[in-house]
mmCIF file of C-alpha atoms in Angstrom:
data_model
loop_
_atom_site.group_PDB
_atom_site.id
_atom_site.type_symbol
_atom_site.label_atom_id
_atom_site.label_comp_id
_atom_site.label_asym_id
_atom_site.label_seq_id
_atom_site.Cartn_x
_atom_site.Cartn_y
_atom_site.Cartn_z
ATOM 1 C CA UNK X 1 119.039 122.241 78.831
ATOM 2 C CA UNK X 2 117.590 122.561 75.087
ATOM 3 C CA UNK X 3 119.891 121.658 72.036
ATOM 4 C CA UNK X 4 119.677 125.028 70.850
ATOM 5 C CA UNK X 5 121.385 126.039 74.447
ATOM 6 C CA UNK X 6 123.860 122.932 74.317
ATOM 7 C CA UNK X 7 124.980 123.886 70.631
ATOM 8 C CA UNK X 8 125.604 127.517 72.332
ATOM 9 C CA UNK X 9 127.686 126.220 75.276
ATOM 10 C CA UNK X 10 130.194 123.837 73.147
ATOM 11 C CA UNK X 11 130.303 127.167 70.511
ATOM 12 C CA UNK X 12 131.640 129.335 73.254
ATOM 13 C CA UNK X 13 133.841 126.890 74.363
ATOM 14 C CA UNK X 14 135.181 126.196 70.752
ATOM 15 C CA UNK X 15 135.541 130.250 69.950
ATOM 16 C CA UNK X 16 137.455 130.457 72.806
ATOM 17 C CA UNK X 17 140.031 127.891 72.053
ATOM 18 C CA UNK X 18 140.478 128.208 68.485
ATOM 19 C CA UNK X 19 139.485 132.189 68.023
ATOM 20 C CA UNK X 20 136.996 131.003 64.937
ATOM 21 C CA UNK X 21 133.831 133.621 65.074
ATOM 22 C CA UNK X 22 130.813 132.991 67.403
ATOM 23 C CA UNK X 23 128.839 132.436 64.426
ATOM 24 C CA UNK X 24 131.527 130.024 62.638
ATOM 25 C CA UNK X 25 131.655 127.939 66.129
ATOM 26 C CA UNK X 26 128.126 127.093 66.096
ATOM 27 C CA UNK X 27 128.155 125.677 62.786
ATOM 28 C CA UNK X 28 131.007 123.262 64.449
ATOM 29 C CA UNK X 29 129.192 122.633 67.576
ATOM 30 C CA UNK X 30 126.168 121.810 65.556
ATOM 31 C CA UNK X 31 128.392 119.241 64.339
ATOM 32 C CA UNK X 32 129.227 117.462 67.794
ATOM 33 C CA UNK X 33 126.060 115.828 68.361
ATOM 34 C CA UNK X 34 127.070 114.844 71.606
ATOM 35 C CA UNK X 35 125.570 115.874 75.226
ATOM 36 C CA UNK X 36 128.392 116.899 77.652
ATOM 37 C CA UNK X 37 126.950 116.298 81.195
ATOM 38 C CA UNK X 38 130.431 116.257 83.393
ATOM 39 C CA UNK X 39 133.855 116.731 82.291
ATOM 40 C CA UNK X 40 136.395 113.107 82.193
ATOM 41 C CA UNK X 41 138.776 112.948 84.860
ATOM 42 C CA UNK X 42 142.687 114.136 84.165
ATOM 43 C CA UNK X 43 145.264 112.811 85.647
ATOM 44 C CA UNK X 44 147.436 115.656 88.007
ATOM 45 C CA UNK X 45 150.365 113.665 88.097
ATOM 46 C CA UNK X 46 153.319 114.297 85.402
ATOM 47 C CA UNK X 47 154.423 110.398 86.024
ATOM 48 C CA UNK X 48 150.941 109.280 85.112
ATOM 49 C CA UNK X 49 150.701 111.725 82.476
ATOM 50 C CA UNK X 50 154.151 110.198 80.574
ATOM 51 C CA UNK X 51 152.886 106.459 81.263
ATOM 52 C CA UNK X 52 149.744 107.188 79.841
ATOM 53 C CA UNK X 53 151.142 109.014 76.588
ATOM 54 C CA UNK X 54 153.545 105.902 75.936
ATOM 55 C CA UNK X 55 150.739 103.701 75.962
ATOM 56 C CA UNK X 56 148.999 105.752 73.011
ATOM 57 C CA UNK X 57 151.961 105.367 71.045
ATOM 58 C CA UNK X 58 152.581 101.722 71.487
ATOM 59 C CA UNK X 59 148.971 101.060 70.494
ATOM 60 C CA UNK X 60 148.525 103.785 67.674
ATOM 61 C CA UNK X 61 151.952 102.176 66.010
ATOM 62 C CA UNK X 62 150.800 98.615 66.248
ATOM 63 C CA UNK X 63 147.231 98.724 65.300
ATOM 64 C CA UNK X 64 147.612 101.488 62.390
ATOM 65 C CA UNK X 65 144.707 100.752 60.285
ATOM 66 C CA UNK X 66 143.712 97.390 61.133
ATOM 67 C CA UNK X 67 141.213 98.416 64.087
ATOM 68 C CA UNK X 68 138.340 96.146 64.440
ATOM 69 C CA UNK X 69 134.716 97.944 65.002
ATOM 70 C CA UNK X 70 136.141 100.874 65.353
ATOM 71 C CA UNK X 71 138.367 100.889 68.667
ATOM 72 C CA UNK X 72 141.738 102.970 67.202
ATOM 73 C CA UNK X 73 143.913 102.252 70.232
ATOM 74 C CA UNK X 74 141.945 99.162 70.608
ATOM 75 C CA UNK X 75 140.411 100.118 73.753
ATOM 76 C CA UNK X 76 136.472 100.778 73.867
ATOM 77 C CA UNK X 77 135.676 102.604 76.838
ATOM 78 C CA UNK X 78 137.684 103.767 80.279
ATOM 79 C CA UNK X 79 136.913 103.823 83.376
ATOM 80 C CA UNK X 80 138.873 106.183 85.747
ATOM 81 C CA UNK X 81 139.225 107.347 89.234
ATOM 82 C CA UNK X 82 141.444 110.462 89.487
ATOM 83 C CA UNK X 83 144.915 109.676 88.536
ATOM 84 C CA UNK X 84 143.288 105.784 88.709
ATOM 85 C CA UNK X 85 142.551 104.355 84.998
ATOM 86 C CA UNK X 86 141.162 101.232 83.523
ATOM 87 C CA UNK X 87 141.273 100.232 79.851
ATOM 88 C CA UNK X 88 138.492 98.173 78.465
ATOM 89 C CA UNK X 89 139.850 96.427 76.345
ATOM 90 C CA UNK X 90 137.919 95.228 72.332
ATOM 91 C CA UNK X 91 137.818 91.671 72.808
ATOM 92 C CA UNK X 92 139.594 90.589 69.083
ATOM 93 C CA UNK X 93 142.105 93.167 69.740
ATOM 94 C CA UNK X 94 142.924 92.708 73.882
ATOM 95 C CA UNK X 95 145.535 89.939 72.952
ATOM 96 C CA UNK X 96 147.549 91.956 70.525
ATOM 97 C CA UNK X 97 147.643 95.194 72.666
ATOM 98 C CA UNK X 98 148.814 93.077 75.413
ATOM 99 C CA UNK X 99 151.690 91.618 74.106
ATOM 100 C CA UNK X 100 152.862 95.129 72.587
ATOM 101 C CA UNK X 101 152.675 96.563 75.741
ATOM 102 C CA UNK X 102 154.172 94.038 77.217
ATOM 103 C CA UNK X 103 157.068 92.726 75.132
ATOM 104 C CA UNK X 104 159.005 90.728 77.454
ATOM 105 C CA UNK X 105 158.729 92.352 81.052
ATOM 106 C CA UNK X 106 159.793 88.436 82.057
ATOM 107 C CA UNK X 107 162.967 87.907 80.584
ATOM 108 C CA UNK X 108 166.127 85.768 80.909
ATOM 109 C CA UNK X 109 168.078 87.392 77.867
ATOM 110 C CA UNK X 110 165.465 89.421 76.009
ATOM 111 C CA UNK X 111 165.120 93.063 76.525
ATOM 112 C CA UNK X 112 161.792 94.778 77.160
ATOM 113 C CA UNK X 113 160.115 96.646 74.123
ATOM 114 C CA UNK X 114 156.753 98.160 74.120
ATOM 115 C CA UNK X 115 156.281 100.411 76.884
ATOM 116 C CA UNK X 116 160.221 101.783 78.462
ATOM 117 C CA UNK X 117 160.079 100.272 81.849
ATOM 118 C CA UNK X 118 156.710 98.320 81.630
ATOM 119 C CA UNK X 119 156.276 95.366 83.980
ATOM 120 C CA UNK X 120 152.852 93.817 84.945
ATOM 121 C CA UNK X 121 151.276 92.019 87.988
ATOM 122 C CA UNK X 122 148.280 90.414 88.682
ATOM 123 C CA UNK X 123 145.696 92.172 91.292
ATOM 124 C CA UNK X 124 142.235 91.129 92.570
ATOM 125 C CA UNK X 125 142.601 89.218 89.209
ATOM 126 C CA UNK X 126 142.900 91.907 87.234
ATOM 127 C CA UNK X 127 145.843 92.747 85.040
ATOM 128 C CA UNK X 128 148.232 95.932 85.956
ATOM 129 C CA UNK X 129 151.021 97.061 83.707
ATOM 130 C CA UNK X 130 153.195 99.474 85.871
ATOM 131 C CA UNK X 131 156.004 101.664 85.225
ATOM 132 C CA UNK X 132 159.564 100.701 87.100
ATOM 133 C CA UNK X 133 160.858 104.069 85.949
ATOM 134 C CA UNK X 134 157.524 106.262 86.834
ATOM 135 C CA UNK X 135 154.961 106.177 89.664
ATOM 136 C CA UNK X 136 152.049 105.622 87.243
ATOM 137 C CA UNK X 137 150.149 102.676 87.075
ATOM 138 C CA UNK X 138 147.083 101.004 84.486
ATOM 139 C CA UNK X 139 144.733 98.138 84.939
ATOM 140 C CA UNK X 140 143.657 96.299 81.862
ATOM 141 C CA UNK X 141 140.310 94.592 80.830
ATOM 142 C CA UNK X 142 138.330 92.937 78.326
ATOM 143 C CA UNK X 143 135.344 94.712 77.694
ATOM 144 C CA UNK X 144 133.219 91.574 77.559
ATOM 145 C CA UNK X 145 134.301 90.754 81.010
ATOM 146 C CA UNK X 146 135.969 87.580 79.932
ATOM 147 C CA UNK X 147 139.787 86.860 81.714
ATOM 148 C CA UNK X 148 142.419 88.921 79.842
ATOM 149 C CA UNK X 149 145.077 86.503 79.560
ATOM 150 C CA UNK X 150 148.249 87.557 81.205
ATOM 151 C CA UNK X 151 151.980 86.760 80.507
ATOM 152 C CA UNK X 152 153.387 83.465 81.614
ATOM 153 C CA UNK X 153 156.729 83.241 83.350
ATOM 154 C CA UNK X 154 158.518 80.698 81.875
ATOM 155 C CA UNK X 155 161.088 78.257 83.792
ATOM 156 C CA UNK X 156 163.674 79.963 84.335
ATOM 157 C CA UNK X 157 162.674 83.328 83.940
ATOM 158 C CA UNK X 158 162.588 86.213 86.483
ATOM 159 C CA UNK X 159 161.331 89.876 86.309
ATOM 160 C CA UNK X 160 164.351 91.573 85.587
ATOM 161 C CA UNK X 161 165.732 94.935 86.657
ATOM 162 C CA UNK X 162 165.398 98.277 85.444
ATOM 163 C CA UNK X 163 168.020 98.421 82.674
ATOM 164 C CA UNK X 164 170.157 101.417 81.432
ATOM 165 C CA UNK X 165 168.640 101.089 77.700
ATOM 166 C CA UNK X 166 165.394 101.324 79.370
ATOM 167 C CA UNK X 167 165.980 104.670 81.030
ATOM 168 C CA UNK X 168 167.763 106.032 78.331
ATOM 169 C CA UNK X 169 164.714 104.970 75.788
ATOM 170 C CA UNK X 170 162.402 106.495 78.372
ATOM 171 C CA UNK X 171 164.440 110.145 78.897
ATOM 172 C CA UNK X 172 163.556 110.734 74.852
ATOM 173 C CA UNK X 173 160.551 111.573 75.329
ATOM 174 C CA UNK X 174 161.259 115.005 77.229
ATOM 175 C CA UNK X 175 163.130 115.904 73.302
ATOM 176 C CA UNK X 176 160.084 116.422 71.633
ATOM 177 C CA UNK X 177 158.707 119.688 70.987
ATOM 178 C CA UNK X 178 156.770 120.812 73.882
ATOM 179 C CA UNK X 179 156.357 117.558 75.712
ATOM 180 C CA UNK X 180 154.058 118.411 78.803
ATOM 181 C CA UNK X 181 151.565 119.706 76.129
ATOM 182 C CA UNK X 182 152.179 116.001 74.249
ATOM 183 C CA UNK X 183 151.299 113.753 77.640
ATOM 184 C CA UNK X 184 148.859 115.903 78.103
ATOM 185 C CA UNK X 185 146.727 115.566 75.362
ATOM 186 C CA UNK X 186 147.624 112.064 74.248
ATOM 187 C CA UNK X 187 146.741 111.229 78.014
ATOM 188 C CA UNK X 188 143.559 112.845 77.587
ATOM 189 C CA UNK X 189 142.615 110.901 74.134
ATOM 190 C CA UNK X 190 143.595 107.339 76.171
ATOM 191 C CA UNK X 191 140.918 108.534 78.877
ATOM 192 C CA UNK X 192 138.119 109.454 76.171
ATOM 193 C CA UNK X 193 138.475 106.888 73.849
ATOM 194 C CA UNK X 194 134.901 107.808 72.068
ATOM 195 C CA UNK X 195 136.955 110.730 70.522
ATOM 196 C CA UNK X 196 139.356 109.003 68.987
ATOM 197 C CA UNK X 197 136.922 105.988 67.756
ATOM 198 C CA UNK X 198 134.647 108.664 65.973
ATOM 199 C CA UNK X 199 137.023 109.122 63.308
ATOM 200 C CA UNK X 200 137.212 105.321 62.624
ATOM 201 C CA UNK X 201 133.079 105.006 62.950
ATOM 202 C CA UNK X 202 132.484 104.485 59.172
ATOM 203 C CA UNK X 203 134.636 101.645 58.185
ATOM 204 C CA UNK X 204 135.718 100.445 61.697
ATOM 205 C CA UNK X 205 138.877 101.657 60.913
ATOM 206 C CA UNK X 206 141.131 104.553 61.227
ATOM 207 C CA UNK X 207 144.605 105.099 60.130
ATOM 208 C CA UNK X 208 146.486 106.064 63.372
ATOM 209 C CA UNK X 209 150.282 106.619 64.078
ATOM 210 C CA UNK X 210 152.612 109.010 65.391
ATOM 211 C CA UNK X 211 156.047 110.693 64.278
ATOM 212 C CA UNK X 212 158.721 109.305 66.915
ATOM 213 C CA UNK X 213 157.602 111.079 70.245
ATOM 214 C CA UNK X 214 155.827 114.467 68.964
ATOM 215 C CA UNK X 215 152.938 113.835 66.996
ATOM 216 C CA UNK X 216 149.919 111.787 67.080
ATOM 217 C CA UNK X 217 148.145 111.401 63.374
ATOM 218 C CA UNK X 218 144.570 110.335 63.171
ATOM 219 C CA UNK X 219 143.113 109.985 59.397
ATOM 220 C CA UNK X 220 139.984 109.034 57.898
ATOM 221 C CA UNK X 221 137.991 108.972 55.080
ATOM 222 C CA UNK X 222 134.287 108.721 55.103
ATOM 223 C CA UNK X 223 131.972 109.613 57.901
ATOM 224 C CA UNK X 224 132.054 112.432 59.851
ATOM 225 C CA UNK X 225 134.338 115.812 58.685
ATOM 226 C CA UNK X 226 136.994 116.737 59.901
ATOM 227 C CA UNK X 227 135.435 120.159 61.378
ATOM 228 C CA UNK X 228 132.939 117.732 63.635
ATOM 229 C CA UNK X 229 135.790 115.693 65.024
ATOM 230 C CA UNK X 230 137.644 118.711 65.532
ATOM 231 C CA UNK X 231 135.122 120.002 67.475
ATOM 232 C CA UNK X 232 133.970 116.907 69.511
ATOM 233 C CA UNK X 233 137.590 116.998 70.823
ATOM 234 C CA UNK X 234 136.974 120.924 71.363
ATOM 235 C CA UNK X 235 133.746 120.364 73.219
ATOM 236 C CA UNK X 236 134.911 117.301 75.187
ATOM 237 C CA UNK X 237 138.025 119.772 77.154
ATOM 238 C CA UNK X 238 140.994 117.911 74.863
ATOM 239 C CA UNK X 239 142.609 121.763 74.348
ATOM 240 C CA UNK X 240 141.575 122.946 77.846
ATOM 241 C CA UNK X 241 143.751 124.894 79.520
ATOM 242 C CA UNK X 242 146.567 125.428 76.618
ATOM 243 C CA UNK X 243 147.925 128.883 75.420
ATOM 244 C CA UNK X 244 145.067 130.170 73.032
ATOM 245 C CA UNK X 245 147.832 130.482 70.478
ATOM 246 C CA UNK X 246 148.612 127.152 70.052
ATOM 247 C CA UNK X 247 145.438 125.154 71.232
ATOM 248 C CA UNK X 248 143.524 124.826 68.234
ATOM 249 C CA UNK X 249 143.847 125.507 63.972
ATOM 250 C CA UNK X 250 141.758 124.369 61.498
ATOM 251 C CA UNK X 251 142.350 124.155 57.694
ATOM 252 C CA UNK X 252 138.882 123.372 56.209
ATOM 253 C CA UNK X 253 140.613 123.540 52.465
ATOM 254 C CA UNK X 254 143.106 120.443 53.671
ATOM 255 C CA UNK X 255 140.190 119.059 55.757
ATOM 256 C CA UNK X 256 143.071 119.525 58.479
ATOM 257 C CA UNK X 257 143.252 120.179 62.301
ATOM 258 C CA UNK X 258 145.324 120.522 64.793
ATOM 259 C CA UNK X 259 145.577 120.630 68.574
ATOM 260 C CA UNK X 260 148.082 121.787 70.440
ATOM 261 C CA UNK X 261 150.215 122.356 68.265
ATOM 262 C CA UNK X 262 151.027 119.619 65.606
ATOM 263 C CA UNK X 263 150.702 117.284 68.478
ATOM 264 C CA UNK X 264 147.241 115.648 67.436
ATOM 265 C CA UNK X 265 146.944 116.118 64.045
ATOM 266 C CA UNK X 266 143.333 115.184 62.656
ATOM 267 C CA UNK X 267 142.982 114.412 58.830
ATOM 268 C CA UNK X 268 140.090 113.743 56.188
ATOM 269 C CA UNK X 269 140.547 112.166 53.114
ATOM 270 C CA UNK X 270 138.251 113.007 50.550
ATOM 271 C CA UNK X 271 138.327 109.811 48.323
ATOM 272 C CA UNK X 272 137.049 106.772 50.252
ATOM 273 C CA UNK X 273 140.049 103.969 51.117
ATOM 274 C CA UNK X 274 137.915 100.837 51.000
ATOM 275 C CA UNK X 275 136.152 100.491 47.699
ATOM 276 C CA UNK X 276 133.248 102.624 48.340
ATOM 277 C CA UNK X 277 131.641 105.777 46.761
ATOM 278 C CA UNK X 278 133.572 109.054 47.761
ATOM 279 C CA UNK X 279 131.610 110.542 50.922
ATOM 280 C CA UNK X 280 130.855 114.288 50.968
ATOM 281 C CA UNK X 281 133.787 116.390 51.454
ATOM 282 C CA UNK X 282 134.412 118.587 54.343
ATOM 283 C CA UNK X 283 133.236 122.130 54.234
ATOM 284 C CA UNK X 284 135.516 124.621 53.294
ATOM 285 C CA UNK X 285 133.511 127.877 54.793
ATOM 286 C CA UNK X 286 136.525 128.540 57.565
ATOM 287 C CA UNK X 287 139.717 129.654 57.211
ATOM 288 C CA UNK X 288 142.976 128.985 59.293
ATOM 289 C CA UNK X 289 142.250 129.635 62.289
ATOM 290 C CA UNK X 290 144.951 130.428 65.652
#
């Protein structure tokens, strides 16, 4: 397939999501610079879906803006067999997003934090954080193949039972705004981690949070626009399969976008955050689009 048919593909996949013009989602899709040879893997399952999404939030809340080389959630690349996923795992950051997802799962008198319901176990050598509320399950690695230290039960201790706070902690998350659409997407971003690292490509860092339960914020400041993230995440299925009227809208004048609502929320800055000359800013040729 030539670039020029490539560029075409990812347009009409981008016009149909966000309703921009044929002509208006080629310039995006010229953007993308990526080759898509085979879709990632979703998960099917609703448990796995939740899991997954309360993962992303632990992570996005703890790292912020302190990535290093780039990983946002701290993880570098996935691996993934159906409903089956592995985090890889940046090897300065593995340690830290370990012990947020895992605050405590072996307690005597603490509570758990991180995760609602996480608890971990130790499998072919590998690290497994599982829900005790959902059936969802994730393995964790470094991506330099080194052992990823696990949690040490102390004397004493003993994996405690699934407690009320826990369950009550985890039934919040169904009082967001449209929260299939939220575990959807956020599940999708965990399993294509290159989407979410873009953004953070130019300094190695991105400044990524949420709002409680319903939003996920990504913002950035020098390197790509705005309207070429949006559109990687276009081309790469993030919107796929949502209701055309809430899937996609871009606001080039705010270098703004938004999927699925407000529940990713993409944002350029257009004076540089670490010292360095202000980078272009982002185009302002298209409109709002729904």
């Amino acid at each position: 397939m030539s670039a020029s048919d490539n560029v075409t593909r990812l347009a009409r996949r981008i016009q149909r999501l966000s309703g921009l013009p044929l002509w208006r989602a080629r310039e995006l899709a010229g953007q993308v610079r990526v080759f898509i040879k085979h879709s990632v893997s979703d998960t099917t399952d609703p448990g796995q879906l939740r899991f997954e999404a309360m993962v992303v939030s632990a992570l996005a809340n703890v790292f912020r803006d302190r990535q290093r080389d780039g990983a946002v959630l701290g993880v570098l690349f996935t691996t993934h067999d159906g409903d089956g996923l592995t985090l890889h795992l940046h090897p300065a950051m593995a340690d830290e997003a370990v012990g947020q997802l895992l605050v405590g799962p072996m307690a005597t008198h603490r509570m758990v934090g991180g995760v609602a319901g996480v608890r971990w176990s130790v499998r072919s050598g590998r690290l497994v954080i599982e829900s005790a509320i959902l059936p969802a399950r994730i393995t964790l690695l470094r991506a330099d193949g080194a052992p990823l230290g696990a949690p040490r039960e102390l004397p004493g201790e003993f994996v405690i039972p699934v407690h009320q706070a826990e369950v009550t902690r985890a039934d919040k998350w169904d009082q967001a705004d449209a929260p299939d659409v939220r575990d959807l997407l956020w599940s999708r971003l965990l399993r294509r981690p290159a989407l979410l690292n873009r953004a953070a490509a130019a300094h190695g860092v991105a400044n990524c949070h949420t709002h409680g339960m319903s939003d996920l914020v990504i913002e950035w400041c020098c390197g790509d626009s705005v309207e070429a993230v949006f559109a990687a995440m276009l081309a790469h299925g993030l919107a796929d399969g949502l209701d055309p009227m809430d899937a996609a809208e871009l606001y080039s004048t705010s270098a703004t976008a938004m999927i699925g609502g407000r529940t990713v929320v993409l944002r350029r800055h257009g004076l540089c955050d670490h010292g360095g000359p202000p980078d272009a800013p982002a185009s302002d040729w298209a409109e709002a689009v729904r």
